[in-house]
Coordinates of C-alpha atoms in Angstrom, one line a residue:
M1 CA 15.4 -27.4 -11.3
T2 CA 13.2 -29.6 -9.0
S3 CA 9.6 -28.2 -9.2
V4 CA 7.0 -29.0 -6.6
L5 CA 4.8 -28.1 -9.4
K6 CA 5.3 -31.6 -11.0
R7 CA 4.3 -33.4 -8.2
D8 CA 0.9 -35.1 -7.6
T9 CA -1.2 -32.8 -10.1
A10 CA -4.2 -34.5 -9.2
F11 CA -4.7 -32.2 -6.2
E12 CA -4.5 -29.1 -8.3
N13 CA -7.2 -26.5 -7.6
I14 CA -9.0 -28.7 -4.8
P15 CA -10.4 -25.9 -2.5
S16 CA -10.4 -27.6 1.1
L17 CA -7.8 -26.7 3.8
K18 CA -7.4 -30.5 4.3
A19 CA -6.4 -30.9 0.7
K20 CA -3.8 -28.1 0.6
T21 CA -2.1 -29.1 3.9
L22 CA -2.1 -32.8 3.0
R23 CA -0.5 -32.0 -0.6
I24 CA 2.2 -30.4 1.3
N25 CA 2.6 -33.0 3.9
L26 CA 2.6 -35.7 1.2
N27 CA 5.5 -33.9 -0.7
P28 CA 8.7 -35.6 0.6
D29 CA 10.6 -32.8 -0.1
I30 CA 9.0 -29.6 1.7
Y31 CA 10.1 -29.5 5.2
G32 CA 10.3 -26.5 7.7
T33 CA 9.4 -24.9 10.8
F34 CA 6.3 -23.1 12.0
A35 CA 7.2 -20.0 14.6
E36 CA 3.6 -18.4 15.8
I37 CA 3.4 -15.7 18.4
G38 CA 0.2 -14.2 19.6
A39 CA -2.8 -16.1 18.4
G40 CA -2.0 -19.9 19.0
Q41 CA -0.5 -22.5 16.7
E42 CA -3.5 -22.0 14.5
T43 CA -1.8 -22.7 11.1
A44 CA 0.5 -25.5 12.2
R45 CA -2.8 -27.2 13.7
H46 CA -4.1 -27.5 10.3
F47 CA -1.0 -29.5 9.1
F48 CA -1.0 -31.6 12.2
R49 CA -4.6 -32.5 11.8
S50 CA -4.4 -33.5 8.0
G51 CA -1.9 -36.2 8.7
G52 CA 1.5 -36.9 7.4
A53 CA 2.8 -33.8 9.3
S54 CA 6.0 -35.5 10.6
G55 CA 7.3 -35.5 6.7
T56 CA 6.8 -31.5 6.8
I57 CA 7.1 -30.0 10.1
A58 CA 10.6 -30.0 11.6
K59 CA 9.5 -27.5 14.5
A60 CA 6.5 -25.7 15.5
M61 CA 6.9 -23.3 18.3
S62 CA 5.3 -20.2 20.2
A63 CA 7.3 -17.8 22.3
Y64 CA 4.4 -15.9 24.1
D65 CA 6.9 -14.5 26.9
K66 CA 8.3 -11.4 25.9
D67 CA 11.4 -12.4 27.6
F68 CA 11.6 -15.7 25.9
S69 CA 11.0 -14.1 22.7
D70 CA 13.6 -11.4 23.1
A71 CA 16.0 -14.3 24.1
I72 CA 15.4 -16.2 20.9
Y73 CA 15.0 -13.2 18.3
G74 CA 16.5 -10.4 20.1
T75 CA 15.2 -7.1 20.8
E76 CA 13.3 -4.3 18.7
K77 CA 14.5 -0.6 18.9
D78 CA 11.2 0.6 19.2
G79 CA 10.5 -2.3 21.7
R80 CA 7.3 -3.6 19.5
Y81 CA 6.6 -7.4 19.0
V82 CA 4.1 -7.2 16.4
S83 CA 6.1 -5.6 13.7
Q84 CA 7.8 -6.5 10.3
P85 CA 11.3 -6.2 11.7
R86 CA 10.1 -8.9 14.3
L87 CA 8.6 -11.2 11.8
K88 CA 11.8 -10.9 9.5
K89 CA 13.9 -11.8 12.4
M90 CA 11.8 -14.9 13.1
L91 CA 12.1 -16.0 9.6
E92 CA 15.8 -15.5 9.3
H93 CA 16.5 -17.0 12.8
E94 CA 14.3 -20.3 12.1
M95 CA 15.8 -20.7 8.6
R96 CA 19.3 -20.4 10.0
L97 CA 18.3 -23.3 12.3
M98 CA 17.1 -25.3 9.6
E99 CA 20.5 -25.0 7.7
E100 CA 22.5 -25.7 10.7
R101 CA 20.4 -28.5 11.9
I102 CA 19.3 -30.5 8.9
S103 CA 22.2 -32.0 6.8
R104 CA 22.3 -31.3 3.0
K105 CA 24.3 -34.4 2.3
T106 CA 21.5 -36.6 4.2
H107 CA 18.6 -34.8 2.4
P108 CA 19.7 -33.2 -1.0
E109 CA 16.2 -32.9 -2.0
R110 CA 14.6 -31.0 0.8
L111 CA 12.9 -27.5 0.2
F112 CA 13.5 -25.8 3.5
F113 CA 10.9 -23.4 4.5
S114 CA 10.5 -21.2 7.6
Y115 CA 6.8 -19.6 8.2
A116 CA 6.2 -17.2 10.9
N117 CA 3.5 -14.9 12.3
T118 CA 3.4 -12.2 15.1
V119 CA -0.2 -11.3 15.8
A120 CA -2.2 -9.1 18.4
T121 CA -5.8 -10.2 18.5
I122 CA -8.8 -8.0 19.5
D123 CA -8.0 -6.7 23.2
F124 CA -10.4 -7.3 26.1
S125 CA -12.3 -4.2 25.8
K126 CA -12.8 -4.7 22.1
R127 CA -11.5 -1.1 21.3
Y128 CA -8.7 -2.3 18.9
K129 CA -9.5 -5.1 16.5
G130 CA -6.0 -6.3 16.2
H131 CA -3.5 -7.1 13.4
G132 CA -0.6 -9.2 12.5
W133 CA 2.3 -9.9 10.0
L134 CA 3.0 -13.1 8.6
G135 CA 5.5 -14.6 6.2
I136 CA 7.4 -17.3 4.7
R137 CA 10.8 -17.6 3.6
Y138 CA 11.5 -21.0 1.2
Q139 CA 13.0 -22.4 -1.5
L140 CA 11.6 -23.9 -4.5
D141 CA 15.2 -25.7 -5.7
P142 CA 17.5 -27.2 -3.0
N143 CA 20.5 -25.6 -4.7
Q144 CA 18.7 -22.2 -4.4
K145 CA 21.3 -19.9 -2.6
E146 CA 18.8 -17.0 -2.2
Y147 CA 15.5 -17.5 -0.5
D148 CA 12.2 -16.5 -1.8
E149 CA 10.2 -14.6 0.5
I150 CA 6.6 -13.5 0.8
I151 CA 5.3 -11.1 3.6
L152 CA 1.9 -9.5 4.3
H153 CA 0.2 -7.7 7.2
I154 CA -3.6 -8.2 7.9
R155 CA -6.2 -6.3 10.0
F156 CA -8.5 -8.2 11.4
K157 CA -12.5 -7.1 11.3
Q158 CA -13.8 -9.9 13.6
N159 CA -15.2 -9.1 17.1
E160 CA -14.2 -12.6 18.6
A161 CA -10.5 -13.6 19.5
R162 CA -11.1 -17.4 18.8
L163 CA -12.6 -16.2 15.1
Q164 CA -9.5 -14.1 14.3
Q165 CA -7.3 -17.0 15.4
E166 CA -9.2 -19.4 13.0
T167 CA -8.9 -16.8 10.2
L168 CA -5.2 -16.5 10.7
G169 CA -4.8 -20.2 10.7
T170 CA -6.7 -20.2 7.1
V171 CA -4.8 -17.5 5.8
G172 CA -1.4 -19.2 7.2
V173 CA -2.4 -22.2 5.1
N174 CA -3.2 -20.3 2.1
L175 CA -0.1 -18.4 2.0
I176 CA 2.1 -21.6 2.4
Y177 CA 0.0 -23.4 -0.3
G178 CA 0.4 -20.6 -2.6
A179 CA 4.0 -20.0 -2.0
F180 CA 4.7 -23.7 -3.2
Y181 CA 2.1 -24.0 -5.8
K182 CA 1.3 -20.8 -6.9
Y183 CA 4.1 -18.9 -7.0
H184 CA 4.5 -18.4 -10.7
K185 CA 1.0 -16.8 -10.7
P186 CA 1.6 -14.1 -7.9
R187 CA -1.6 -12.3 -8.8
K188 CA -3.8 -15.4 -8.4
L189 CA -1.7 -16.4 -5.1
L190 CA -2.9 -12.9 -3.8
K191 CA -6.7 -13.7 -4.6
Y192 CA -6.1 -17.4 -3.1
L193 CA -5.4 -15.9 0.2
Y194 CA -8.8 -15.4 0.8
D195 CA -10.1 -19.1 -0.1
H196 CA -12.4 -20.0 2.9
I197 CA -12.3 -16.3 4.1
D198 CA -15.0 -13.8 3.8
K199 CA -14.1 -10.6 2.6
D200 CA -15.3 -8.6 5.6
T201 CA -13.3 -10.7 8.1
I202 CA -9.7 -9.4 7.6
E203 CA -8.0 -6.6 5.4
I204 CA -4.7 -7.3 3.8
D205 CA -3.0 -4.0 3.3
M206 CA 0.4 -4.9 2.6
V207 CA 2.2 -7.5 0.8
N208 CA 5.9 -8.0 -0.6
F209 CA 7.5 -10.6 -2.8
S210 CA 11.3 -10.9 -3.0
G211 CA 13.9 -13.6 -4.1
P212 CA 14.9 -15.2 -7.5
N213 CA 11.5 -16.4 -8.4
F214 CA 9.9 -13.1 -7.8
K215 CA 12.6 -11.2 -9.5
D216 CA 10.2 -10.0 -12.2
V217 CA 7.4 -9.3 -9.9
D218 CA 6.7 -5.3 -9.2
N219 CA 5.6 -4.8 -5.6
R220 CA 3.8 -1.8 -6.7
L221 CA 1.7 -3.7 -9.1
M222 CA 0.9 -6.4 -6.5
S223 CA -0.2 -3.6 -4.3
L224 CA -2.6 -2.3 -6.9
Q225 CA -4.2 -5.9 -7.0
L226 CA -4.9 -5.4 -3.1
I227 CA -7.1 -2.2 -3.8
K228 CA -8.5 -3.4 -7.2
N229 CA -9.8 -6.8 -5.4
D230 CA -11.3 -5.0 -2.6
M231 CA -8.6 -6.6 -0.1
T232 CA -7.9 -3.0 1.5
D233 CA -8.7 0.8 1.1
A234 CA -5.4 2.2 0.5
I235 CA -1.9 1.0 -0.4
M236 CA 1.3 2.6 -0.2
F237 CA 4.8 2.4 -1.7
G238 CA 8.2 4.3 -1.3
P239 CA 10.8 5.3 -3.6
D240 CA 12.3 2.0 -3.9
G241 CA 9.3 0.3 -5.2
N242 CA 8.6 -1.8 -2.3
N243 CA 5.1 -1.6 -0.5
L244 CA 4.9 0.0 2.9
L245 CA 2.4 -0.5 5.5
P246 CA 0.2 2.9 6.0
A247 CA 0.1 2.5 9.4
T248 CA 3.6 2.2 10.1
M249 CA 4.4 5.2 7.9
L250 CA 1.5 7.4 9.4
Y251 CA 1.5 6.6 13.0
K252 CA 1.8 9.8 15.1
K253 CA 3.3 11.5 12.1
N254 CA 2.6 15.2 10.9
I255 CA 1.2 14.6 7.4
L256 CA 1.5 16.7 4.1
A257 CA -0.7 15.3 1.1
L258 CA -0.8 16.2 -2.2
R259 CA -3.7 14.6 -4.5
G260 CA -3.3 14.7 -8.4
S261 CA -3.2 12.7 -11.3
F262 CA 0.6 13.2 -11.7
R263 CA 0.0 12.1 -15.3
P264 CA 2.8 13.2 -15.6
V265 CA 4.1 15.1 -12.6
T266 CA 4.7 18.9 -13.7
K267 CA 6.7 21.8 -12.5
V268 CA 3.4 22.9 -11.0
N269 CA 3.2 19.8 -9.0
M270 CA 6.7 20.1 -7.7
D271 CA 6.2 24.0 -6.8
M272 CA 3.0 23.1 -5.1
F273 CA 5.0 20.6 -2.9
E274 CA 7.9 22.6 -2.1
K275 CA 6.0 25.8 -1.4
S276 CA 3.5 23.8 0.9
Y277 CA 6.3 21.9 2.6
D278 CA 8.1 25.2 3.3
I279 CA 4.9 26.7 4.9
F280 CA 4.3 23.2 7.0
I281 CA 7.4 22.7 8.5
R282 CA 7.6 26.3 9.8
D283 CA 4.4 25.6 12.0
P284 CA 5.8 25.5 15.6
A285 CA 3.6 22.5 16.1
V286 CA 5.3 20.5 13.4
D287 CA 8.5 18.4 13.8
E288 CA 10.3 18.0 10.6
E289 CA 11.7 14.6 11.8
K290 CA 8.3 13.5 12.3
T291 CA 6.7 14.5 9.2
V292 CA 5.9 12.6 6.1
V293 CA 4.9 13.6 2.5
I294 CA 2.3 11.7 0.8
F295 CA 1.6 12.0 -3.1
E296 CA -2.0 10.4 -3.2
I297 CA -3.8 9.1 -6.3
T298 CA -7.3 8.3 -5.9
L299 CA -8.6 4.9 -7.7
S300 CA -11.4 6.9 -9.4
N301 CA -8.4 8.8 -11.1
L302 CA -6.7 5.6 -12.1
K303 CA -10.0 4.7 -13.7
A304 CA -10.6 7.8 -15.5
A305 CA -10.6 6.0 -18.9
G306 CA -13.0 3.1 -17.5
E307 CA -10.8 0.0 -16.2
I308 CA -7.4 0.6 -14.6
D309 CA -4.8 0.8 -17.0
E310 CA -1.9 -1.0 -15.0
R311 CA 0.8 0.4 -17.4
D312 CA -0.5 3.8 -17.1
F313 CA -0.4 3.3 -13.2
M314 CA 3.3 2.0 -13.3
D315 CA 4.3 4.9 -15.4
R316 CA 3.0 7.5 -13.0
A317 CA 4.8 5.4 -10.3
E318 CA 8.1 5.3 -11.9
L319 CA 8.1 9.2 -12.1
L320 CA 6.9 9.7 -8.3
C321 CA 9.3 7.2 -7.0
S322 CA 12.2 8.7 -9.4
L323 CA 11.7 11.9 -7.5
G324 CA 12.1 9.9 -4.2
H325 CA 8.4 10.4 -2.9
T326 CA 6.0 8.0 -1.2
V327 CA 2.8 7.4 -2.9
L328 CA -0.5 6.4 -1.5
I329 CA -3.4 5.1 -3.7
S330 CA -6.6 5.3 -2.2
K331 CA -10.6 4.7 -2.6
F332 CA -11.3 8.1 -1.0
Q333 CA -12.9 10.1 -3.6
E334 CA -13.7 12.6 -1.0
Y335 CA -11.2 14.7 0.8
Y336 CA -12.8 14.0 4.1
K337 CA -12.5 10.3 3.7
L338 CA -8.7 10.8 3.4
V339 CA -8.7 12.9 6.3
E340 CA -10.8 10.5 8.3
Y341 CA -8.1 7.6 7.3
F342 CA -5.1 9.8 8.3
N343 CA -6.9 10.4 11.7
N344 CA -6.8 6.6 12.2
Y345 CA -3.1 6.8 13.0
T346 CA -2.4 10.5 13.7
K347 CA -3.5 13.1 15.8
A348 CA -0.8 15.3 14.9
K349 CA -1.1 18.4 12.2
I350 CA -2.5 17.2 8.7
G351 CA -2.1 19.7 5.7
L352 CA -3.6 19.3 2.3
T353 CA -2.0 20.7 -0.7
M354 CA -4.6 21.7 -3.4
G355 CA -5.3 24.0 -6.2
V356 CA -8.3 26.5 -6.4
N357 CA -10.7 24.1 -8.4
N358 CA -10.2 21.3 -5.9
L359 CA -11.3 23.8 -3.2
V360 CA -14.5 24.6 -4.8
D361 CA -15.4 21.2 -5.3
I362 CA -14.9 20.5 -1.9
F363 CA -17.7 23.1 -1.2
D364 CA -20.0 21.5 -3.8
E365 CA -22.9 19.8 -1.9
K366 CA -23.6 17.1 -4.4
Y367 CA -20.7 15.1 -3.0
Y368 CA -22.4 14.7 0.3
R369 CA -25.9 13.7 -0.4
H370 CA -25.3 10.3 0.7
L371 CA -24.4 11.5 4.2
S372 CA -27.4 12.0 6.8
G373 CA -25.6 15.0 8.0
G374 CA -24.9 16.2 4.6
I375 CA -22.0 18.6 4.0
L376 CA -21.7 19.6 7.7
E377 CA -21.3 16.2 8.7
A378 CA -18.2 15.7 6.2
F379 CA -16.8 19.2 7.2
G380 CA -16.9 18.0 10.7
K381 CA -14.5 15.1 9.6
L382 CA -12.5 17.3 7.2
F383 CA -11.8 20.5 9.0
F384 CA -10.9 19.3 12.4
K385 CA -8.7 21.3 14.7
E386 CA -5.2 20.2 13.4
L387 CA -6.1 20.3 9.6
Q388 CA -5.3 23.0 7.4
V389 CA -5.4 23.6 3.5
Y390 CA -2.7 25.1 1.6
L391 CA -4.0 26.7 -1.7
Y392 CA -2.1 27.2 -4.7
P393 CA -3.6 30.0 -6.9
M394 CA -5.0 29.6 -10.4
K395 CA -4.8 32.0 -13.4
N396 CA -8.4 32.3 -15.0
P397 CA -7.9 31.5 -18.6
D398 CA -10.7 33.8 -19.8
T399 CA -9.9 37.0 -17.8
G400 CA -6.5 36.4 -16.7
Q401 CA -7.2 37.1 -12.9
I402 CA -5.0 35.0 -10.3
M403 CA -7.5 33.1 -8.4
T404 CA -6.9 32.6 -4.4
S405 CA -8.7 32.2 -1.2
N406 CA -9.9 35.5 -1.3
N407 CA -11.6 35.7 -4.7
I408 CA -13.0 32.0 -5.5
K409 CA -16.7 31.6 -6.3
V410 CA -18.5 28.9 -4.3
H411 CA -22.3 28.2 -4.4
P412 CA -24.1 31.1 -2.7
R413 CA -25.5 28.7 0.0
M414 CA -21.9 27.9 1.0
K415 CA -20.5 31.3 1.1
E416 CA -21.0 31.8 4.8
L417 CA -19.7 28.3 5.6
Y418 CA -16.6 28.9 3.3
K419 CA -16.1 32.2 5.2
F420 CA -16.3 30.5 8.6
F421 CA -13.3 28.0 7.6
K422 CA -11.3 30.8 5.7
Y423 CA -11.5 33.2 8.6
N424 CA -10.7 30.5 11.2
G425 CA -7.5 29.9 9.5
K426 CA -8.2 26.5 8.0
V427 CA -7.3 27.9 4.4
M428 CA -3.8 29.5 3.7
D429 CA -2.8 30.7 0.2
I430 CA 0.6 30.0 -1.2
I431 CA 1.8 33.4 -2.1
D432 CA 5.4 32.7 -3.3
Y433 CA 4.5 30.7 -6.1
D434 CA 6.3 30.6 -9.6
P435 CA 3.9 32.6 -11.9
E436 CA 5.9 31.4 -14.9
I437 CA 4.7 27.9 -14.6
M438 CA 0.8 28.5 -13.8
H439 CA -0.1 27.6 -17.7
I440 CA 1.2 24.2 -17.2
F441 CA -1.5 21.3 -16.6
S442 CA -0.8 17.5 -16.7
R443 CA -3.5 16.9 -19.3
D444 CA -1.7 19.5 -21.7
V445 CA 1.7 17.7 -21.2
L446 CA 0.2 14.4 -22.0
K447 CA -1.6 15.6 -24.9
K448 CA 1.8 17.0 -26.4
L449 CA 3.7 13.6 -25.4
I450 CA 1.2 11.5 -27.1
N451 CA 0.8 13.5 -30.3
G452 CA 4.7 13.7 -30.5
E453 CA 4.6 17.7 -30.4
D454 CA 7.3 20.0 -29.3
G455 CA 7.4 21.9 -25.8
W456 CA 6.4 19.2 -23.3
E457 CA 9.9 18.8 -22.0
E458 CA 10.2 22.4 -20.6
M459 CA 6.7 21.8 -18.3
L460 CA 8.4 18.8 -16.3
P461 CA 10.9 18.6 -13.5
E462 CA 14.4 18.1 -14.4
G463 CA 15.3 14.7 -15.5
L464 CA 11.7 13.4 -16.3
P465 CA 12.0 14.1 -19.7
E466 CA 14.6 11.8 -20.1
L467 CA 13.4 9.4 -18.2
I468 CA 10.2 9.2 -20.1
K469 CA 11.9 9.2 -23.4
E470 CA 14.1 6.4 -22.3
K471 CA 11.4 4.1 -20.8
K472 CA 8.8 5.3 -23.5
L473 CA 6.3 5.9 -20.6
F474 CA 2.6 7.0 -21.4
T475 CA 3.2 6.1 -24.9
R476 CA 4.0 2.3 -24.9
K477 CA 0.2 1.6 -25.6
L478 CA 0.2 4.1 -28.4
L479 CA 3.3 2.8 -30.0
K480 CA 2.1 -0.8 -29.8
Q481 CA -1.1 0.1 -31.4
Q482 CA 0.8 1.7 -34.4
E483 CA 2.9 -1.5 -34.7
D484 CA -0.3 -3.3 -34.8
K485 CA -1.7 -1.5 -37.7
I486 CA 1.6 -2.0 -39.7

């Protein structure tokens, strides 16, 4: 295999943008195209300026006019131009032209690439900061049949189009350089995307790796790096394990969200979901076709034992994905922040499914002392007009009483506030729950599982016990520790 890593190691780890572009330009094998729409030829400009670009750039282009763009890349069903489908069409089209126009017989060692971005910078009124998609489709071996690909989505935080353009160019250089020279270290590749960029200038909220050189990369784990490295506040992935852009999934949708540890997913979790979903879609304001269900885990929950245990995270993700669910990992410890996040993308109905203990916590003032308006400010963001809480009951372990919205105990100072939201229909009890499973808690299942006790299997949805046993989920670390002692 021809490896670009073998070439010119003297340049390794040189931080400047010019050094990065020059290293690529001076590599006689790397050759490709730049297609940049919406923010100028900012990435290609760096390569032209550093010198030797004629050996790297086969073509650089922009198709600003929508008719020209459609004529080249085709139209999108939703009519959007700044989208992942448009970016993928750009990458595929430009790579196809490379294959057609550059002879393999004449250039057997060439490593083809196509870099593209489609971007909307800040609008004139400065109401929308702007965002964009960028990616690279490329090969690390000239005989590679299937291409490698890295795609990411960014959100601009700067208030000037010129600054956003410059930032885009820098990210583009970092991506291309990382793709060729850091592909074997995808976690570091993600960090290097911020070379020469302040964290507060852009947010990277989605990334996907694919292709033969990334066959062992789990995109869910890569998305976790984004949130661990403070590149974004929330990440999302689907049942197939690929990362999703939250904005695309949530845009103008009705949202039903369930927060939990899901460590592991239990019959109670699924009963909460199924019963609240039945209530949610019966609402006249809810169109089932425009509804998305989110299983959400907070970062603080992942940090319950100190540092984030990535294996534990992957085990939870494995089970949720196997059940066909979309997962959101967020930094939003308080519910009002989660709702505020959803409100950035939709004004449709939002439902929160939770247990009694969660609702009691919401009415605890200690969580809102950092707000100038205290709990009232938080509740103004939480209980807006299109939000409803679906409350799953709990059996009091001491008295055996079933706790619902009618008999829960909140702090005396919060009683009248609670009554206000209760009697205005913001809290709805789930009444058709399964009383036979109310004793099940994830922590008890996990304890039985780790201790090798019997009875945990019957507390989980069908199929999950077999999956846990087959892949040794939640017990691998323990098994390894036992092996190390032998």
